[in-house]
Every structure is written in structure tokens, then in C-alpha cells.
Short mmCIF file of C-alpha atoms in Angstrom, two decimals:
data_model
loop_
_atom_site.label_atom_id
_atom_site.label_comp_id
_atom_site.label_asym_id
_atom_site.label_seq_id
_atom_site.Cartn_x
_atom_site.Cartn_y
_atom_site.Cartn_z
CA UNK A 15 137.03 -73.52 -177.45
CA UNK A 16 139.26 -71.67 -174.75
CA UNK A 17 136.30 -69.19 -174.20
CA UNK A 18 133.78 -72.01 -173.64
CA UNK A 19 136.20 -73.67 -171.13
CA UNK A 20 136.61 -70.33 -169.29
CA UNK A 21 132.65 -70.01 -169.13
CA UNK A 22 132.35 -73.56 -167.79
CA UNK A 23 135.02 -72.99 -165.20
CA UNK A 24 133.54 -69.75 -163.98
CA UNK A 25 130.10 -71.22 -163.90
CA UNK A 26 131.44 -74.15 -161.74
CA UNK A 27 133.32 -71.60 -159.41
CA UNK A 28 130.03 -69.63 -158.89
CA UNK A 29 128.06 -72.84 -158.00
CA UNK A 30 130.76 -73.82 -155.55
CA UNK A 31 130.72 -70.46 -154.00
CA UNK A 32 126.91 -70.64 -153.49
CA UNK A 33 127.20 -74.07 -151.92
CA UNK A 34 130.04 -72.92 -149.56
CA UNK A 35 127.93 -69.75 -148.67
CA UNK A 36 125.01 -72.09 -147.77
CA UNK A 37 127.19 -74.49 -145.77
CA UNK A 38 128.67 -71.46 -143.94
CA UNK A 39 125.33 -70.04 -143.10
CA UNK A 40 124.11 -73.46 -141.71
CA UNK A 41 127.42 -73.55 -139.74
CA UNK A 42 127.00 -70.04 -138.38
CA UNK A 43 123.42 -70.92 -137.25
CA UNK A 44 124.61 -74.05 -135.65
CA UNK A 45 127.40 -72.24 -133.78
CA UNK A 46 125.07 -69.43 -132.86
CA UNK A 47 122.49 -71.79 -131.13
CA UNK A 48 125.34 -73.97 -129.56
CA UNK A 49 127.24 -71.14 -128.29
CA UNK A 50 124.45 -68.56 -127.65
CA UNK A 51 124.46 -68.18 -123.83
CA UNK A 52 120.79 -67.32 -123.54
CA UNK A 53 119.78 -70.28 -125.68
CA UNK A 54 122.08 -72.53 -123.56
CA UNK A 55 120.64 -71.22 -120.30
CA UNK A 56 117.12 -71.62 -121.55
CA UNK A 57 117.88 -75.35 -122.42
CA UNK A 58 119.21 -75.98 -118.80
CA UNK A 59 116.09 -74.26 -117.35
CA UNK A 60 113.91 -76.53 -119.30
CA UNK A 61 115.62 -79.76 -118.18
CA UNK A 62 115.81 -78.61 -114.52
CA UNK A 63 112.11 -77.55 -114.47
CA UNK A 64 111.17 -81.30 -114.53
CA UNK A 65 111.98 -81.53 -110.84
CA UNK A 66 110.39 -78.25 -109.78
CA UNK A 67 106.80 -76.99 -108.95
CA UNK A 68 106.57 -75.16 -112.24
CA UNK A 69 106.50 -78.28 -114.22
CA UNK A 70 102.70 -78.90 -113.85
CA UNK A 71 102.09 -75.29 -115.01
CA UNK A 72 104.33 -75.93 -117.99
CA UNK A 73 102.33 -79.10 -118.79
CA UNK A 74 99.14 -77.29 -118.44
CA UNK A 75 100.24 -74.54 -120.81
CA UNK A 76 101.43 -77.14 -123.45
CA UNK A 77 98.07 -78.98 -123.14
CA UNK A 78 96.07 -75.68 -123.42
CA UNK A 79 97.89 -74.62 -126.61
CA UNK A 80 97.59 -78.21 -128.06
CA UNK A 81 93.71 -78.46 -127.22
CA UNK A 82 93.31 -74.84 -128.76
CA UNK A 83 95.09 -75.69 -131.78
CA UNK A 84 93.14 -78.87 -132.18
CA UNK A 85 89.81 -77.07 -131.57
CA UNK A 86 90.62 -74.27 -134.17
CA UNK A 87 91.67 -76.92 -136.87
CA UNK A 88 88.67 -79.00 -136.31
CA UNK A 89 86.34 -75.86 -136.28
CA UNK A 90 87.73 -74.43 -139.56
CA UNK A 91 87.88 -77.85 -141.42
CA UNK A 92 84.28 -78.82 -140.29
CA UNK A 93 82.67 -75.45 -141.04
CA UNK A 94 84.39 -75.23 -144.47
CA UNK A 95 83.51 -78.93 -145.13
CA UNK A 96 79.70 -78.19 -144.20
CA UNK A 97 79.65 -75.05 -146.35
CA UNK A 98 81.18 -76.89 -149.37
CA UNK A 99 78.80 -79.82 -148.92
CA UNK A 100 75.68 -77.37 -148.85
CA UNK A 101 77.04 -75.35 -151.73
CA UNK A 102 77.67 -78.34 -153.93
CA UNK A 103 74.08 -79.70 -153.22
CA UNK A 104 72.46 -76.41 -154.06
CA UNK A 105 74.69 -75.97 -157.23
CA UNK A 106 73.84 -79.50 -158.29
CA UNK A 107 70.02 -78.70 -158.25
CA UNK A 108 70.23 -75.11 -159.77
CA UNK A 109 73.91 -74.68 -161.20
CA UNK A 110 75.94 -71.40 -160.73
CA UNK A 111 74.03 -69.03 -162.91
CA UNK A 112 70.48 -68.93 -164.56
CA UNK A 113 69.36 -66.97 -167.58
CA UNK A 114 65.53 -66.65 -167.61
CA UNK A 115 63.02 -64.24 -168.88
CA UNK A 116 63.07 -60.82 -167.21
CA UNK A 117 59.56 -61.33 -165.87
CA UNK A 118 60.32 -64.70 -164.45
CA UNK A 119 61.30 -63.41 -160.92
CA UNK A 120 61.53 -66.08 -158.29
CA UNK A 121 58.53 -68.12 -159.69
CA UNK A 122 58.76 -71.86 -159.87
CA UNK A 123 57.00 -71.64 -163.33
CA UNK A 124 59.19 -70.84 -166.19
CA UNK A 125 58.45 -68.34 -168.89
CA UNK A 126 59.56 -69.34 -172.39
CA UNK A 127 62.69 -67.74 -174.05
CA UNK A 128 64.21 -68.59 -177.31
CA UNK A 129 67.23 -71.10 -177.39
CA UNK A 130 69.17 -69.31 -180.14
CA UNK A 131 72.74 -70.32 -181.34
CA UNK A 132 73.71 -66.68 -181.08
CA UNK A 133 72.89 -66.43 -177.39
CA UNK A 134 74.90 -69.66 -176.78
CA UNK A 135 77.92 -68.39 -178.74
CA UNK A 136 78.05 -65.02 -176.98
CA UNK A 137 77.94 -66.74 -173.58
CA UNK A 138 80.70 -69.20 -174.57
CA UNK A 139 83.14 -66.55 -175.48
CA UNK A 140 83.20 -65.28 -171.76
CA UNK A 141 86.03 -66.65 -169.73
CA UNK A 142 85.34 -69.20 -166.88
CA UNK A 143 82.26 -70.85 -168.65
CA UNK A 144 82.43 -74.70 -168.11
CA UNK A 145 79.02 -75.85 -169.25
CA UNK A 146 75.62 -74.59 -170.56
CA UNK A 147 72.51 -76.40 -170.34
CA UNK A 148 68.79 -75.79 -171.05
CA UNK A 149 66.02 -76.28 -168.60
CA UNK A 150 62.33 -75.47 -167.93
CA UNK A 151 60.33 -75.79 -164.62
CA UNK A 152 56.60 -76.59 -164.16
CA UNK A 153 54.69 -77.11 -161.09
CA UNK A 154 52.52 -80.21 -160.68
CA UNK A 155 50.56 -82.39 -158.05
CA UNK A 156 51.68 -85.84 -157.45
CA UNK A 157 48.63 -88.08 -156.60
CA UNK A 158 48.33 -91.61 -155.59
CA UNK A 159 45.07 -92.93 -153.86
CA UNK A 160 44.32 -90.38 -151.10
CA UNK A 161 47.87 -88.84 -150.94
CA UNK A 162 48.55 -85.60 -152.69
CA UNK A 163 51.90 -83.75 -152.90
CA UNK A 164 53.00 -80.63 -154.81
CA UNK A 165 56.25 -81.11 -156.85
CA UNK A 166 58.38 -78.95 -159.47
CA UNK A 167 58.98 -80.97 -162.63
CA UNK A 168 62.39 -79.87 -163.87
CA UNK A 169 62.73 -80.50 -167.68
CA UNK A 170 66.33 -80.98 -168.90
CA UNK A 171 68.01 -81.72 -172.19
CA UNK A 172 70.70 -83.82 -173.74
CA UNK A 173 73.58 -81.56 -172.52
CA UNK A 174 72.43 -81.68 -168.89
CA UNK A 175 75.30 -82.52 -166.46
CA UNK A 176 73.94 -85.58 -164.43
CA UNK A 177 77.25 -85.93 -162.38
CA UNK A 178 75.41 -84.54 -159.09
CA UNK A 179 72.58 -86.82 -159.46
CA UNK A 180 74.77 -89.83 -160.26
CA UNK A 181 76.71 -89.21 -157.09
CA UNK A 182 73.50 -89.17 -155.02
CA UNK A 183 71.72 -91.97 -156.79
CA UNK A 184 70.73 -94.91 -154.58
CA UNK A 185 68.54 -96.95 -157.09
CA UNK A 186 68.11 -97.22 -160.79
CA UNK A 187 69.81 -94.89 -163.45
CA UNK A 188 69.78 -91.62 -164.86
CA UNK A 189 67.75 -90.44 -167.96
CA UNK A 190 68.61 -91.19 -171.56
CA UNK A 191 67.36 -88.76 -174.33
CA UNK A 192 66.27 -89.48 -177.75
CA UNK A 193 66.19 -86.61 -180.50
CA UNK A 194 62.81 -87.64 -181.69
CA UNK A 195 60.94 -89.41 -179.03
CA UNK A 196 59.73 -87.94 -175.58
CA UNK A 197 60.71 -89.79 -172.63
CA UNK A 198 58.35 -90.44 -169.78
CA UNK A 199 60.95 -91.52 -167.43
CA UNK A 200 61.79 -89.37 -164.26
CA UNK A 201 64.23 -89.11 -161.38
CA UNK A 202 62.44 -88.91 -157.98
CA UNK A 203 63.89 -88.33 -154.59
CA UNK A 204 63.80 -91.12 -152.00
CA UNK A 205 61.62 -88.82 -149.70
CA UNK A 206 58.88 -88.63 -152.28
CA UNK A 207 59.20 -92.48 -153.01
CA UNK A 208 58.77 -93.16 -149.25
CA UNK A 209 55.76 -90.99 -148.93
CA UNK A 210 53.95 -92.71 -151.76
CA UNK A 211 55.49 -96.12 -151.44
CA UNK A 212 57.32 -96.01 -154.96
CA UNK A 213 60.01 -98.02 -156.47
CA UNK A 214 62.05 -98.23 -159.61
CA UNK A 215 59.63 -99.07 -162.61
CA UNK A 216 56.52 -97.87 -160.88
CA UNK A 217 54.24 -95.50 -162.74
CA UNK A 218 52.60 -92.48 -161.34
CA UNK A 219 50.26 -89.71 -162.54
CA UNK A 220 51.15 -86.16 -162.19
CA UNK A 221 48.43 -83.42 -162.57
CA UNK A 222 49.07 -80.04 -164.11
CA UNK A 223 46.93 -77.07 -163.17
CA UNK A 224 46.67 -75.10 -166.33
CA UNK A 225 43.88 -74.21 -169.01
CA UNK A 226 42.71 -76.93 -169.77
CA UNK A 227 44.01 -79.10 -166.92
CA UNK A 228 46.24 -81.97 -167.83
CA UNK A 229 47.52 -85.16 -166.38
CA UNK A 230 50.63 -87.21 -167.45
CA UNK A 231 51.81 -90.65 -166.52
CA UNK A 232 55.45 -91.00 -165.80
CA UNK A 233 57.75 -93.96 -165.05
CA UNK A 234 60.40 -93.88 -162.22
CA UNK A 235 63.81 -94.45 -163.72
CA UNK A 236 66.07 -93.58 -160.79
CA UNK A 237 65.75 -92.76 -157.07
CA UNK A 238 68.12 -90.00 -155.56
CA UNK A 239 68.84 -88.75 -152.02
CA UNK A 240 70.80 -85.49 -151.41
CA UNK A 241 70.00 -84.84 -147.81
CA UNK A 242 68.92 -81.25 -148.83
CA UNK A 243 65.18 -81.86 -147.80
CA UNK A 244 63.86 -78.55 -149.22
CA UNK A 245 64.86 -79.67 -152.67
CA UNK A 246 64.40 -83.48 -152.19
CA UNK A 247 60.71 -82.96 -151.39
CA UNK A 248 60.03 -80.79 -154.42
CA UNK A 249 62.23 -81.66 -157.43
CA UNK A 250 61.52 -84.40 -160.03
CA UNK A 251 63.83 -84.54 -163.17
CA UNK A 252 62.18 -85.15 -166.47
CA UNK A 253 62.84 -84.80 -170.23
CA UNK A 254 62.32 -81.05 -171.17
CA UNK A 255 60.24 -82.22 -174.20
CA UNK A 256 57.39 -83.16 -171.70
CA UNK A 257 57.54 -79.48 -170.37
CA UNK A 258 57.54 -78.06 -173.98
CA UNK A 259 54.44 -80.30 -174.89
CA UNK A 260 52.49 -79.48 -171.79
CA UNK A 261 53.14 -75.63 -172.36
CA UNK A 262 52.55 -76.05 -176.28
CA UNK A 263 56.12 -74.62 -176.85
CA UNK A 264 58.10 -75.16 -179.88
CA UNK A 265 61.29 -77.34 -179.85
CA UNK A 266 63.39 -74.21 -179.74
CA UNK A 267 61.67 -72.60 -176.87
CA UNK A 268 62.82 -73.39 -173.23
CA UNK A 269 62.43 -71.94 -169.65
CA UNK A 270 66.09 -70.85 -169.39
CA UNK A 271 69.75 -71.58 -169.47
CA UNK A 272 71.86 -72.86 -166.58
CA UNK A 273 75.57 -72.12 -166.53
CA UNK A 274 78.36 -73.76 -164.69
CA UNK A 275 81.58 -71.79 -164.16
CA UNK A 276 85.13 -73.08 -163.33
CA UNK A 277 85.73 -70.95 -160.21
CA UNK A 278 82.83 -70.47 -157.82
CA UNK A 279 84.66 -67.44 -156.31
CA UNK A 280 84.23 -65.76 -159.85
CA UNK A 281 80.42 -66.34 -160.08
CA UNK A 282 79.43 -62.63 -159.32
CA UNK A 283 81.85 -61.37 -162.07
CA UNK A 284 80.84 -63.93 -164.61
CA UNK A 285 77.19 -63.18 -163.91
CA UNK A 286 77.74 -59.48 -164.50
CA UNK A 287 79.48 -60.22 -167.81
CA UNK A 288 76.68 -62.33 -169.07
CA UNK A 289 74.02 -59.87 -168.10
CA UNK A 290 75.88 -57.23 -170.22
CA UNK A 291 75.87 -59.59 -173.27
CA UNK A 292 72.20 -61.05 -173.37
CA UNK A 293 69.20 -59.25 -174.71
CA UNK A 294 67.14 -56.65 -172.89
CA UNK A 295 64.24 -59.15 -172.14
CA UNK A 296 66.48 -61.53 -170.41
CA UNK A 297 67.88 -61.52 -166.93
CA UNK A 298 70.62 -63.37 -165.02
CA UNK A 299 70.72 -64.54 -161.31
CA UNK A 300 73.51 -66.23 -159.84
CA UNK A 301 73.27 -69.13 -157.04
CA UNK A 302 73.84 -66.57 -154.25
CA UNK A 303 70.84 -64.36 -155.44
CA UNK A 304 68.54 -67.36 -155.96
CA UNK A 305 69.25 -68.79 -152.54
CA UNK A 306 70.03 -65.76 -150.48
CA UNK A 307 68.70 -67.33 -147.14
CA UNK A 308 71.02 -70.30 -147.46
CA UNK A 309 74.05 -68.31 -148.26
CA UNK A 310 73.41 -65.82 -145.52
CA UNK A 311 73.02 -68.66 -143.14
CA UNK A 312 76.38 -69.96 -144.32
CA UNK A 313 77.81 -66.66 -143.65
CA UNK A 314 76.91 -66.96 -140.12
CA UNK A 315 79.05 -70.06 -139.66
CA UNK A 316 82.15 -68.05 -140.80
CA UNK A 317 81.29 -65.70 -137.84
CA UNK A 318 81.13 -68.76 -135.32
CA UNK A 319 84.54 -69.97 -136.56
CA UNK A 320 86.05 -66.53 -135.90
CA UNK A 321 84.59 -66.50 -132.29
CA UNK A 322 85.87 -69.89 -131.68
CA UNK A 323 89.47 -69.15 -132.95
CA UNK A 324 89.30 -65.84 -130.89
CA UNK A 325 88.37 -67.73 -127.72
CA UNK A 326 90.96 -70.47 -128.24
CA UNK A 327 93.82 -67.89 -128.94
CA UNK A 328 92.78 -66.03 -125.61
CA UNK A 329 92.92 -69.33 -123.71
CA UNK A 330 96.34 -70.10 -125.18
CA UNK A 331 97.75 -66.59 -124.42
CA UNK A 332 96.47 -66.63 -120.79
CA UNK A 333 97.96 -70.01 -120.05
CA UNK A 334 101.41 -69.11 -121.69
CA UNK A 335 101.57 -65.69 -120.05
CA UNK A 336 100.68 -67.26 -116.58
CA UNK A 337 103.32 -69.92 -117.08
CA UNK A 338 106.04 -67.39 -118.10
CA UNK A 339 105.35 -65.16 -115.10
CA UNK A 340 105.73 -68.33 -112.73
CA UNK A 341 108.96 -69.23 -114.53
CA UNK A 342 110.29 -65.54 -114.07
CA UNK A 343 109.29 -65.51 -110.36
CA UNK A 344 110.64 -68.95 -109.78
CA UNK A 345 113.99 -67.92 -111.31
CA UNK A 346 114.24 -64.56 -109.65
CA UNK A 347 117.53 -65.70 -107.84
CA UNK A 348 119.05 -66.66 -111.30
CA UNK A 349 117.97 -63.30 -112.89
CA UNK A 350 119.56 -61.36 -109.91
CA UNK A 351 122.71 -63.40 -110.36
CA UNK A 352 122.86 -62.79 -114.00
CA UNK A 353 122.36 -59.14 -113.56
CA UNK A 354 125.06 -58.83 -110.96
CA UNK A 355 127.57 -60.29 -113.48
CA UNK A 356 126.75 -57.81 -116.09
CA UNK A 357 123.89 -59.39 -118.16
CA UNK A 358 121.49 -56.78 -119.49
CA UNK A 359 117.55 -56.95 -119.20
CA UNK A 360 117.09 -58.05 -122.88
CA UNK A 361 119.60 -60.74 -122.72
CA UNK A 362 117.86 -62.22 -119.59
CA UNK A 363 114.40 -61.72 -121.35
CA UNK A 364 115.56 -63.69 -124.30
CA UNK A 365 116.20 -66.76 -121.99
CA UNK A 366 112.65 -66.88 -120.95
CA UNK A 367 111.32 -66.09 -124.44
CA UNK A 368 113.30 -69.10 -125.74
CA UNK A 369 111.89 -71.24 -123.03
CA UNK A 370 108.30 -70.11 -123.96
CA UNK A 371 108.92 -70.81 -127.61
CA UNK A 372 109.83 -74.44 -126.66
CA UNK A 373 106.46 -74.57 -124.76
CA UNK A 374 104.54 -72.98 -127.69
CA UNK A 375 106.30 -75.10 -130.34
CA UNK A 376 105.57 -78.40 -128.37
CA UNK A 377 101.91 -77.36 -127.83
CA UNK A 378 101.44 -76.48 -131.62
CA UNK A 379 103.05 -79.70 -132.80
CA UNK A 380 100.89 -81.90 -130.48
CA UNK A 381 97.77 -79.88 -131.42
CA UNK A 382 98.45 -80.36 -135.16
CA UNK A 383 99.00 -84.16 -134.68
CA UNK A 384 95.77 -84.62 -132.76
CA UNK A 385 93.61 -82.14 -135.02
CA UNK A 386 94.79 -83.76 -138.34
CA UNK A 387 94.43 -87.37 -136.90
CA UNK A 388 90.81 -86.62 -135.93
CA UNK A 389 90.18 -85.13 -139.29
CA UNK A 390 91.57 -88.11 -141.20
CA UNK A 391 89.60 -90.56 -139.06
CA UNK A 392 86.54 -88.80 -139.77
CA UNK A 393 87.33 -88.47 -143.64
CA UNK A 394 88.01 -92.05 -144.19
CA UNK A 395 85.69 -93.85 -141.47
CA UNK A 396 83.03 -91.24 -140.50
CA UNK A 397 82.49 -92.27 -136.91
CA UNK A 398 80.58 -89.03 -136.07
CA UNK A 399 77.14 -88.88 -137.65
CA UNK A 400 74.44 -86.19 -137.83
CA UNK A 401 70.69 -86.01 -138.12
CA UNK A 402 70.06 -85.52 -141.88
CA UNK A 403 66.79 -83.84 -141.42
CA UNK A 404 68.42 -80.97 -139.33
CA UNK A 405 71.90 -80.72 -140.93
CA UNK A 406 71.22 -81.96 -144.51
CA UNK A 407 73.82 -84.59 -144.23
CA UNK A 408 74.32 -87.84 -142.49
CA UNK A 409 77.89 -87.38 -141.30
CA UNK A 410 80.16 -84.69 -140.08
CA UNK A 411 81.90 -83.18 -143.15
CA UNK A 412 85.46 -82.16 -143.18
CA UNK A 413 87.62 -80.17 -145.52
CA UNK A 414 91.30 -80.81 -145.02
CA UNK A 415 93.04 -77.67 -146.23
CA UNK A 416 96.72 -77.61 -145.15
CA UNK A 417 97.21 -73.90 -146.21
CA UNK A 418 94.37 -72.91 -143.65
CA UNK A 419 96.01 -75.11 -140.94
CA UNK A 420 99.44 -73.57 -141.78
CA UNK A 421 97.92 -70.01 -141.46
CA UNK A 422 96.33 -70.98 -137.99
CA UNK A 423 99.73 -72.27 -136.87
CA UNK A 424 101.55 -69.17 -137.87
CA UNK A 425 98.79 -66.83 -136.18
CA UNK A 426 99.09 -68.77 -133.08
CA UNK A 427 102.98 -68.87 -132.88
CA UNK A 428 103.27 -65.11 -133.83
CA UNK A 429 100.50 -63.91 -131.46
CA UNK A 430 101.67 -65.81 -128.42
CA UNK A 431 105.32 -64.69 -129.02
CA UNK A 432 104.44 -60.99 -129.45
CA UNK A 433 102.23 -61.13 -126.33
CA UNK A 434 104.96 -62.87 -124.39
CA UNK A 435 107.22 -59.76 -124.64
CA UNK A 436 104.89 -57.86 -122.27
CA UNK A 437 105.16 -60.04 -119.23
CA UNK A 438 108.95 -60.37 -119.78
CA UNK A 439 109.24 -56.67 -118.84
CA UNK A 440 108.87 -57.96 -115.30
CA UNK A 441 112.60 -58.82 -115.49
CA UNK A 442 113.39 -55.12 -115.36
CA UNK A 443 111.80 -54.81 -111.84
CA UNK A 444 114.01 -57.46 -110.42
CA UNK A 445 117.02 -55.97 -108.65
CA UNK A 446 120.27 -58.26 -107.74
CA UNK A 447 120.40 -56.76 -104.05
CA UNK A 448 116.86 -57.85 -103.20
CA UNK A 449 116.89 -61.29 -104.85
CA UNK A 450 120.47 -62.63 -104.28
CA UNK A 451 120.04 -62.79 -100.39
CA UNK A 452 117.18 -65.27 -100.94
CA UNK A 453 117.64 -68.71 -102.58
#
């Protein structure tokens, strides 16, 4: 009992010591900033500069930093939002990874593979696998009266993830599957429906060029619109049994498997692991390899953001450096006076660095307020629209990532502060004899 009491009392003493240390640290910091001579003089300079001609330059510097931060936040958020939107649409049509026959290449026509249980089990054992779904593609010609349009019929099964199409569905409903019956219902894009003046419940013939040629009548169950015109003009979603019947395949023969992973950043690693697992006659391709042009184009957007961030940093640095030089030259008499009473160069430089930190901090805070406010307005109300045929989306997309915003702020503050040490060396050139005779 006595030993328990001793341990409890010692633990309480340790906690009290820690609390007292924290209080003492806070008190020391408070006393430091209150009693610190350089910080005190910097505060006085900031207040007095309201009545001097340097005040407009301070306001310009604050505005430049605020505008730069706002532009950087908007640039990185809009480009990331744009990339995420495009990638989600491409993945919605083709998933993260595809397993096809080795001879398939980039053809729109699927070559059959066996949908074996052992293949599915071996893939499921790999980490990061979210969903596995079967598919088969077949090219066809959609014809109505004198209008003709080439399409790709994508056959899917009961395990297909319709969440992407449900999100982009504007009319009707997605497909329902039956184990024994073949469904003739299809999902068609708004673009195709507009071209052929089709609506929910309408029937249309699709012709298939094969030996012998075949034609099949389908009924429209749902109309979708993704904004990705290259896909919207081509893809029609159907029951995979239609493709199997048209190709004279068995029930266990498919065009390939589509695999979704949990983390998009690990697609390359998962694709390699799957390739090492599957048979010699099969091949894997991830979404980056299937759509190299789209992903190369998206990489260029990252370069644009880097250029914008670099230019905005340069503008901020030029403005804050110019302002600091004006403050130093304007206060040359004060610098001469402080030197005459024994202040060293570094102590005087700290006065103007404190003053600059105030300008930078104020500009950064204002820039964050404006930038995040504009992003929130666009996210919830979308006042800024886009031409969907050109940008694949109807409104400006935003991705509000506070970690990216924090990193931008840190980079701006640290870079500005480091660069400001250079013009502060001008204080070493100021001598008391030359500057005390002029006031």
C-alpha cells in the first residue's frame, strides 16, 4: 500500500514538473518578445510607418504576397482537381488494370481468355486489390435511317461496379443481370442519343462486321454523360452474354478482367505483381499504359503549376526585397544612432527582419483567406463554368487539400525570409558619422 502511494505521489510530482516547465517556457517566450529590444523597435517602426511615404510600399508588398499566395493556392487546387476529375473518368470506363490475351495489344476487339477460379484466387491474394470484374469488347455499327456511327459494345457481368455510371446517369437506370437470360438492355451516352434522337425505352439495331455478319436489336435502359467526349462517343454498356453469343464463346470465356486497386499511386507495383502471377499467354496493362497520351498531357499540367508557383514566388521576393531596402534607407538615421550607442549590425538587421516578417505574415494570411474562400465558393456554388467539349467538364474543378496549402505557405515564408537576409547586409554599409548629420 505504501509503495503504491509513493508511486502515485511521484507520478503526480512528475506531471506537475512538466506543467511548470511548459508554463515557464511560455513565460520566457512572452518576456523575450516583450523585453526584446529589436522586437520592440520593430513594433514602433511598424506603427510610425503609417504616416511615412514607405507605407504605400508596405501595402504594395502585402498585396503582392497576398495575390501570389491566392494564385498559387488556386493554381495547385484547380490543376489537381482537373487531373483527379479526368483520371476518375478514364478509370470509370477502363478500371485501373486490365488482364487480356497477350495478342490483344491496343485493339478494341477482345480475344477470348478463360475465366478460371484459380486465376481469380491468385489475383485476390495480392495486396491492394479492391474489385475484379469480367468484360469483353466488340466493335459495331449503330444505324438508324441514313445515320451511321461506329461504337464499342462493352460487355460486363454481374460483378461490374456501376458506381461511376450511376454518378453520371442523367436518365433511366443501370443494367440488371440474370444468370440464365440474356439482357438486351444497354447504357448509351447522351451524345449518341442526341445524334440519333433516341430516348429511354427506344430500340435500335447494331450491326456487327464478322463472318457471317450479324445484327442485334437493343433497348436503351439508361443514358449517361461523363463529359469525356472520346469515350462518350464510343462506349455502349451491355450484358457480356451478348458478346459471348455473337462471338460463339462459352459461358466461361471472356475478353479480359478489369481490376480496381485501393491506392492509385500503387497501380504500377500491383500491375507488376499481377503480371508475375498470371499465365504466359496473358498480359497486364495499367490505366497509364492504356491511355499514355492522356497521362502525358496531365503531366504537362504539373509543369504549368510549377512555372506559376515559381513566377509568383519571384514577384513576392522582388516586392518584399524592394520594401525592405526602402525601409532601411528611410531609417538610415535610426541605424546610425543605434550604431553610435553600441548596437551591432546583426542586432539592427533583426529589427528590419522582424518588420519584414510582419509584412510577409500579413500577406500570407490575407492570401490564404482569399484563396480558400474562392475555392469554397467554386466547390459549393460553381460560378465559374467551362466549355465541356474542350475541357471534358462543365465547371472548374477544385481539389481542396490543406496539406498542399500548408506546404505552399511554408515554402513562401521560408524562401522570403532567407532571401531577406541578403538586402539586410546593406546595414553594414551605413556609418554613424555620415548619417547622424542628416535627419
